[in-house]
Amino acid sequence: MILAFRRWCWNSRCESSPRRITPKNKFLPYVVSLVAMKLTVMMLLASNKRSHPQRMGALSADYSLTVTAVDTVGKDEMNNRRYWQMLENLEEAEIEGTATNRTHPSSIWLIYNRVPRCGGLTMVFLMKELAKVNRFAHQRHQYRTPWNRLLIEEEMKNLVTWFEYQHQAKSYDRHFLHVNFTRFQRYTKNLRPTYMNIVRDPAEREYSAFRGRRSQDPLQITQEIKRRDAAGAGTGMEWYTKSFDDCILDEDEECAFNSSEYTFSRAIPYFCGQDPRCLVPRSRWALQRAKFIIEHEYSVVGILDKMNETLHVLERYIPRFFSGSAKIYYSRGYGRRHENRYIKSKPALSDQVLAKLRDSLSDEYELYEFCQQRLYHQYQQTINTH
């Protein structure tokens, strides 16, 4: 109909009567086509919502986990009785890390939901270099822009929808808890993101976070000292000069890792996902869910202290993004320096402090050892097959 209208408008009759083509009506065909397209899209969305209400509405946490697992694993594993028993009895399940490669063959999205204080800046610099060589785009989140790590439904939908409009290979990094993409995908059901992450020794991570609060932007440090001095004279400098050993051994509130308060400083929530229960320290359910999602969703979870093995596995498990990563990593000197310009050399932790941290961060150490086991199996798999 639109094409016929345009032919009529621009035929010899129109040419003989140019006054009929006025500014008011010469764009009418385009306006009509746009209105028709909008009506069609609205009808399709309404139809999709009626046909698949579970994709558009909110899901319970348990059902969300089930959808994640079902959409990720293969048919053989879905029929595996042990797999379903593990899912149904998560807290009592014996979850082991394997060498299974979870990278989807057609994946063009790489999600790096960074665990804090785990060499994230170094990895981001590496990924930006790799983007030039492997022809993908890296989308880095602006960390001075506020963004929640525990997202609401609308934020998760917006994130997934943004990716659905990315038709070229793209990597993305940000501090946020694991998001189940298959729960919110509407237009790209055949695509799956590739998840990766890096973890480190929990005691070293907490030590790094402690020093980072005192070695970051000088302006922020000055503001923190003034804020504390306003609450109590002299407390600002007392906070600034405090040592990590004293903070741990004196059981200072800042280093109260046995606290039951929600926290985003641990590694477990970043794998456990978008559920408030994932933030509860020493939660067996959160730990088991984190291990389950790592094993069944993440292609690679590397270890900061084992970058040689980590890069080796990344190159072979996610070649689309990490091909040639070891060469760039070592040629640029990323293995010899820390990319955070505010962090200086730090003294080693005492055995007494390490023992106390291992006790108070026991669940974090269990996850860390699980990731070490999984990376070891993946590394051995790459050696045996090449």
Coordinates of C-alpha atoms in Angstrom, one line a residue:
M1 CA 0.0 0.0 0.0
I2 CA 2.8 2.4 0.9
L3 CA 4.7 1.6 -2.3
A4 CA 1.6 2.1 -4.4
F5 CA 1.0 5.5 -2.7
R6 CA 4.6 6.6 -3.5
R7 CA 4.3 5.6 -7.2
W8 CA 1.0 7.5 -7.4
C9 CA 2.5 10.6 -5.8
W10 CA 5.5 10.7 -8.0
N11 CA 4.0 9.8 -11.4
S12 CA 3.4 12.2 -14.3
R13 CA 0.3 13.6 -12.7
C14 CA 2.3 14.7 -9.7
E15 CA 5.0 16.2 -12.0
S16 CA 2.4 18.1 -13.9
S17 CA 0.9 19.4 -10.7
P18 CA 3.9 20.1 -8.4
R19 CA 1.9 22.3 -6.1
R20 CA 0.2 19.2 -4.7
I21 CA 3.5 18.1 -3.2
T22 CA 3.6 20.4 -0.2
P23 CA 5.7 20.3 2.9
K24 CA 2.7 19.0 4.8
N25 CA 2.1 15.9 2.7
K26 CA 5.4 14.9 1.0
F27 CA 6.5 13.0 4.1
L28 CA 3.1 11.4 4.6
P29 CA 4.2 8.0 3.2
Y30 CA 7.1 7.8 5.7
V31 CA 4.8 8.8 8.6
V32 CA 2.3 6.1 7.7
S33 CA 5.1 3.4 7.4
L34 CA 6.5 4.4 10.9
V35 CA 3.0 4.2 12.5
A36 CA 2.4 0.8 10.9
M37 CA 5.8 -0.5 12.1
K38 CA 5.1 0.6 15.7
L39 CA 1.7 -1.0 15.7
T40 CA 3.2 -4.3 14.4
V41 CA 5.9 -4.3 17.1
M42 CA 3.4 -3.6 19.9
M43 CA 1.2 -6.4 18.7
L44 CA 4.2 -8.8 18.6
L45 CA 5.3 -7.8 22.1
A46 CA 1.8 -8.3 23.4
S47 CA 1.5 -11.7 21.8
N48 CA 4.9 -12.7 23.2
K49 CA 3.9 -11.7 26.7
R50 CA 0.7 -13.7 26.5
S51 CA 2.5 -16.8 25.1
H52 CA 5.4 -16.6 27.6
P53 CA 4.4 -14.9 30.8
Q54 CA 7.2 -16.6 32.8
R55 CA 9.8 -14.8 30.7
M56 CA 8.3 -11.3 31.2
G57 CA 7.3 -11.6 34.9
A58 CA 9.2 -12.1 38.1
L59 CA 10.4 -15.5 39.0
S60 CA 11.2 -16.9 42.4
A61 CA 14.9 -17.4 43.3
D62 CA 14.7 -21.2 43.2
Y63 CA 12.9 -21.3 39.9
S64 CA 15.5 -18.8 38.5
L65 CA 18.2 -21.2 39.4
T66 CA 16.4 -24.0 37.7
V67 CA 16.0 -22.0 34.5
T68 CA 19.6 -21.1 34.5
A69 CA 20.7 -24.7 34.9
V70 CA 18.2 -26.1 32.3
D71 CA 19.1 -23.5 29.7
T72 CA 22.8 -23.9 30.1
V73 CA 23.5 -27.6 30.3
G74 CA 23.2 -30.1 27.5
K75 CA 20.5 -32.7 27.0
D76 CA 22.7 -35.6 28.3
E77 CA 23.4 -33.7 31.6
M78 CA 19.7 -32.7 32.0
N79 CA 18.9 -36.4 32.1
N80 CA 21.6 -37.1 34.6
R81 CA 19.9 -38.1 37.8
R82 CA 22.8 -37.0 39.9
Y83 CA 22.6 -33.5 38.4
W84 CA 19.0 -33.1 39.4
Q85 CA 19.5 -34.5 42.8
M86 CA 22.3 -32.0 43.3
L87 CA 20.0 -29.1 42.2
E88 CA 17.2 -30.2 44.5
N89 CA 19.4 -30.8 47.5
L90 CA 21.9 -27.9 47.0
E91 CA 23.1 -27.5 50.6
E92 CA 23.9 -31.2 51.0
A93 CA 25.2 -31.8 47.5
E94 CA 28.8 -32.7 46.8
I95 CA 29.7 -30.3 44.0
E96 CA 33.1 -30.9 42.3
G97 CA 34.9 -28.7 39.8
T98 CA 35.4 -30.4 36.4
A99 CA 37.2 -29.6 33.2
T100 CA 33.9 -29.2 31.3
N101 CA 34.0 -26.2 28.9
R102 CA 30.9 -24.2 29.2
T103 CA 31.6 -21.8 26.3
H104 CA 28.7 -21.8 23.9
P105 CA 29.9 -22.2 20.2
S106 CA 28.0 -19.2 19.0
S107 CA 28.7 -16.9 21.9
I108 CA 29.7 -13.3 21.0
W109 CA 29.2 -11.8 24.5
L110 CA 31.8 -12.0 27.2
I111 CA 30.7 -11.1 30.8
Y112 CA 33.3 -10.3 33.4
N113 CA 31.5 -9.5 36.6
R114 CA 34.6 -8.5 38.5
V115 CA 35.2 -9.7 42.1
P116 CA 36.7 -6.7 43.9
R117 CA 40.4 -6.6 44.6
C118 CA 41.2 -9.5 42.3
G119 CA 43.4 -8.0 39.7
G120 CA 40.5 -6.6 37.8
L121 CA 42.2 -3.5 36.4
T122 CA 45.1 -5.6 35.0
M123 CA 42.5 -7.9 33.3
V124 CA 40.7 -4.9 31.9
F125 CA 43.8 -3.5 30.4
L126 CA 44.6 -6.9 28.9
M127 CA 41.1 -7.2 27.4
K128 CA 41.4 -3.8 25.8
E129 CA 44.6 -4.8 24.2
L130 CA 43.1 -8.1 23.1
A131 CA 40.1 -6.3 21.5
K132 CA 42.4 -4.7 19.0
V133 CA 44.0 -8.1 18.0
N134 CA 40.9 -10.3 18.1
R135 CA 38.5 -7.8 16.7
F136 CA 35.9 -7.4 19.4
A137 CA 34.8 -4.3 21.3
H138 CA 35.3 -3.9 25.1
Q139 CA 32.6 -2.0 27.0
R140 CA 34.0 -0.9 30.3
H141 CA 31.6 0.4 32.9
Q142 CA 32.4 3.9 34.2
Y143 CA 33.1 3.1 37.9
R144 CA 32.6 6.7 39.1
T145 CA 29.0 6.3 37.9
P146 CA 26.8 4.8 40.7
W147 CA 25.4 1.3 39.9
N148 CA 24.0 -1.2 42.2
R149 CA 25.6 -4.6 42.4
L150 CA 22.4 -6.3 43.6
L151 CA 20.1 -5.3 40.7
I152 CA 16.3 -5.0 40.6
E153 CA 14.3 -6.7 37.9
E154 CA 14.2 -3.7 35.6
E155 CA 18.0 -3.2 35.8
M156 CA 18.6 -6.8 34.9
K157 CA 16.1 -6.6 32.0
N158 CA 17.8 -3.5 30.7
L159 CA 21.3 -5.0 30.9
V160 CA 20.2 -8.1 29.0
T161 CA 18.2 -6.1 26.4
W162 CA 21.3 -3.9 25.8
F163 CA 23.3 -7.0 25.0
E164 CA 20.6 -8.3 22.7
Y165 CA 21.2 -5.3 20.5
Q166 CA 24.9 -6.0 20.3
H167 CA 25.3 -7.9 17.1
Q168 CA 29.1 -7.8 17.1
A169 CA 31.5 -9.5 19.5
K170 CA 31.7 -7.5 22.7
S171 CA 33.2 -7.9 26.2
Y172 CA 31.9 -6.2 29.3
D173 CA 33.3 -5.7 32.8
R174 CA 31.6 -4.4 35.9
H175 CA 31.3 -5.2 39.6
F176 CA 27.9 -6.9 39.8
L177 CA 26.5 -10.1 41.1
H178 CA 25.9 -12.9 38.5
V179 CA 22.9 -12.3 36.3
N180 CA 20.9 -15.1 34.7
F181 CA 20.7 -13.9 31.1
T182 CA 18.4 -16.7 29.9
R183 CA 15.7 -15.5 32.3
F184 CA 15.4 -12.2 30.5
Q185 CA 16.4 -12.9 26.9
R186 CA 13.5 -12.3 24.5
Y187 CA 14.9 -11.9 21.0
T188 CA 18.2 -13.9 21.1
K189 CA 17.3 -17.2 22.7
N190 CA 19.9 -19.0 20.6
L191 CA 22.7 -16.9 22.0
R192 CA 24.4 -17.5 25.4
P193 CA 26.9 -15.2 27.1
T194 CA 30.3 -16.5 28.1
Y195 CA 31.0 -15.9 31.8
M196 CA 34.5 -15.5 33.2
N197 CA 36.1 -14.2 36.4
I198 CA 39.2 -14.1 38.6
V199 CA 39.5 -14.8 42.3
R200 CA 42.4 -14.7 44.7
D201 CA 43.4 -15.9 48.2
P202 CA 40.6 -14.5 50.5
A203 CA 43.1 -13.2 53.1
E204 CA 45.1 -11.4 50.4
R205 CA 41.9 -10.0 49.0
E206 CA 40.8 -8.5 52.4
Y207 CA 44.3 -7.2 53.0
S208 CA 44.3 -5.5 49.6
A209 CA 40.8 -4.0 50.3
F210 CA 42.1 -2.7 53.7
R211 CA 45.1 -1.0 52.1
G212 CA 43.1 0.2 49.2
R213 CA 40.8 2.3 51.4
R214 CA 43.9 4.1 52.7
S215 CA 45.9 4.2 49.4
Q216 CA 43.2 5.3 46.9
D217 CA 42.6 8.8 45.6
P218 CA 44.1 11.3 48.1
L219 CA 41.0 13.5 47.9
Q220 CA 38.8 10.6 49.0
I221 CA 41.2 9.7 51.8
T222 CA 41.1 13.3 53.0
Q223 CA 37.3 13.4 52.9
E224 CA 37.2 10.1 54.9
I225 CA 39.6 11.5 57.6
K226 CA 37.5 14.7 57.9
R227 CA 34.3 12.6 58.2
R228 CA 35.7 10.5 61.0
D229 CA 37.1 13.6 62.8
A230 CA 33.7 15.2 62.7
A231 CA 32.3 12.2 64.6
G232 CA 35.3 12.1 67.1
A233 CA 38.4 14.2 67.3
G234 CA 41.5 12.4 66.2
T235 CA 39.7 9.3 65.0
G236 CA 40.4 10.1 61.3
M237 CA 44.2 9.8 61.6
E238 CA 43.8 6.9 64.0
W239 CA 41.9 5.1 61.2
Y240 CA 44.4 6.1 58.6
T241 CA 47.5 4.9 60.5
K242 CA 45.9 1.6 61.7
S243 CA 47.7 -1.6 60.6
F244 CA 45.9 -4.6 59.2
D245 CA 47.5 -6.9 61.8
D246 CA 46.2 -4.8 64.6
C247 CA 42.8 -4.5 63.0
I248 CA 42.5 -8.3 62.8
L249 CA 44.0 -9.2 66.2
D250 CA 42.1 -6.4 68.1
E251 CA 38.9 -7.5 66.3
D252 CA 38.2 -4.0 65.1
E253 CA 34.8 -3.3 63.7
E254 CA 36.3 -2.7 60.2
C255 CA 37.8 -6.1 60.2
A256 CA 34.9 -8.0 61.8
F257 CA 34.6 -10.7 59.1
N258 CA 32.4 -12.7 61.4
S259 CA 29.7 -10.1 61.1
S260 CA 26.3 -11.3 59.9
E261 CA 25.6 -8.1 57.9
Y262 CA 25.2 -8.2 54.2
T263 CA 28.5 -7.5 52.3
F264 CA 29.6 -7.0 48.7
S265 CA 33.3 -7.4 49.6
R266 CA 33.3 -11.3 49.4
A267 CA 33.6 -13.5 46.3
I268 CA 30.6 -15.8 47.0
P269 CA 27.9 -13.2 46.2
Y270 CA 29.4 -12.5 42.7
F271 CA 28.8 -16.1 41.7
C272 CA 25.8 -16.9 43.8
G273 CA 23.7 -14.3 42.0
Q274 CA 20.9 -11.8 42.3
D275 CA 19.4 -13.0 45.5
P276 CA 19.6 -11.2 48.9
R277 CA 20.5 -14.5 50.6
C278 CA 23.7 -14.6 48.5
L279 CA 25.0 -11.7 50.6
V280 CA 24.6 -13.4 54.0
P281 CA 28.1 -14.3 55.3
R282 CA 28.8 -18.0 56.1
S283 CA 25.6 -19.1 54.4
R284 CA 25.9 -22.7 53.3
W285 CA 23.2 -22.2 50.7
A286 CA 25.0 -19.2 49.2
L287 CA 28.3 -21.1 49.1
Q288 CA 26.8 -24.2 47.4
R289 CA 24.8 -22.1 44.9
A290 CA 28.0 -20.2 44.0
K291 CA 29.9 -23.4 43.4
F292 CA 27.0 -24.8 41.4
I293 CA 26.8 -21.8 39.1
I294 CA 30.6 -21.7 38.6
E295 CA 30.6 -25.3 37.5
H296 CA 27.5 -25.0 35.2
E297 CA 27.7 -21.4 33.9
Y298 CA 31.3 -20.1 34.0
S299 CA 33.7 -21.0 31.2
V300 CA 36.7 -20.1 33.3
V301 CA 37.3 -18.8 36.8
G302 CA 41.0 -18.0 37.0
I303 CA 43.3 -17.6 40.0
L304 CA 45.2 -14.4 40.4
D305 CA 48.2 -16.2 41.9
K306 CA 48.2 -18.7 39.0
M307 CA 48.1 -16.4 36.0
N308 CA 50.2 -18.7 33.8
E309 CA 47.6 -21.5 34.1
T310 CA 44.7 -19.0 34.0
L311 CA 45.8 -17.5 30.7
H312 CA 46.6 -20.9 29.3
V313 CA 43.0 -22.1 30.0
L314 CA 41.5 -18.8 28.8
E315 CA 43.2 -19.1 25.5
R316 CA 41.9 -22.6 24.9
Y317 CA 38.4 -22.3 26.5
I318 CA 37.5 -18.8 25.2
P319 CA 39.7 -18.4 22.1
R320 CA 37.3 -15.9 20.5
F321 CA 38.3 -13.3 23.1
F322 CA 41.6 -14.5 24.7
S323 CA 43.7 -15.9 21.8
G324 CA 47.2 -14.6 22.3
S325 CA 46.5 -13.3 25.8
A326 CA 49.6 -14.8 27.4
K327 CA 51.9 -13.1 24.9
I328 CA 50.4 -9.7 25.5
Y329 CA 50.2 -10.1 29.2
Y330 CA 53.9 -10.9 29.6
S331 CA 55.2 -8.5 26.8
R332 CA 53.3 -5.6 28.4
G333 CA 54.7 -6.4 31.8
Y334 CA 51.3 -7.0 33.4
G335 CA 52.8 -9.8 35.4
R336 CA 55.4 -7.6 37.0
R337 CA 53.4 -4.6 38.1
H338 CA 50.0 -3.7 39.6
E339 CA 47.9 -1.5 37.5
N340 CA 46.4 0.4 40.5
R341 CA 48.8 3.4 40.8
Y342 CA 47.8 4.1 44.4
I343 CA 48.9 0.7 45.8
K344 CA 52.4 0.4 47.1
S345 CA 54.4 -2.6 48.2
K346 CA 53.0 -4.2 51.3
P347 CA 54.5 -6.3 54.2
A348 CA 53.6 -9.9 54.5
L349 CA 50.9 -11.0 56.9
S350 CA 51.9 -12.8 60.1
D351 CA 51.0 -16.5 60.6
Q352 CA 48.7 -15.5 63.5
V353 CA 46.7 -13.1 61.3
L354 CA 46.5 -15.7 58.5
A355 CA 45.2 -18.3 60.9
K356 CA 42.6 -16.0 62.2
L357 CA 41.5 -15.0 58.7
R358 CA 41.3 -18.6 57.6
D359 CA 38.9 -19.3 60.4
S360 CA 36.7 -16.3 59.9
L361 CA 36.7 -16.6 56.1
S362 CA 36.3 -20.4 56.0
D363 CA 33.4 -20.4 53.5
E364 CA 35.4 -18.0 51.2
Y365 CA 38.4 -20.4 51.4
E366 CA 36.2 -23.3 50.5
L367 CA 35.0 -21.5 47.3
Y368 CA 38.6 -20.5 46.6
E369 CA 39.8 -24.1 46.9
F370 CA 36.9 -25.2 44.7
C371 CA 38.0 -22.8 42.0
Q372 CA 41.6 -23.9 42.3
Q373 CA 40.5 -27.5 41.8
R374 CA 38.4 -26.6 38.7
L375 CA 41.2 -24.6 37.1
Y376 CA 43.7 -27.5 37.7
H377 CA 41.4 -29.9 35.9
Q378 CA 40.9 -27.5 33.1
Y379 CA 44.6 -26.9 32.8
Q380 CA 45.3 -30.6 32.7
Q381 CA 42.7 -31.1 30.1
T382 CA 44.3 -28.5 27.8
I383 CA 47.7 -30.2 28.3
N384 CA 46.4 -33.6 27.5
T385 CA 44.6 -32.6 24.4
H386 CA 47.3 -30.5 22.8

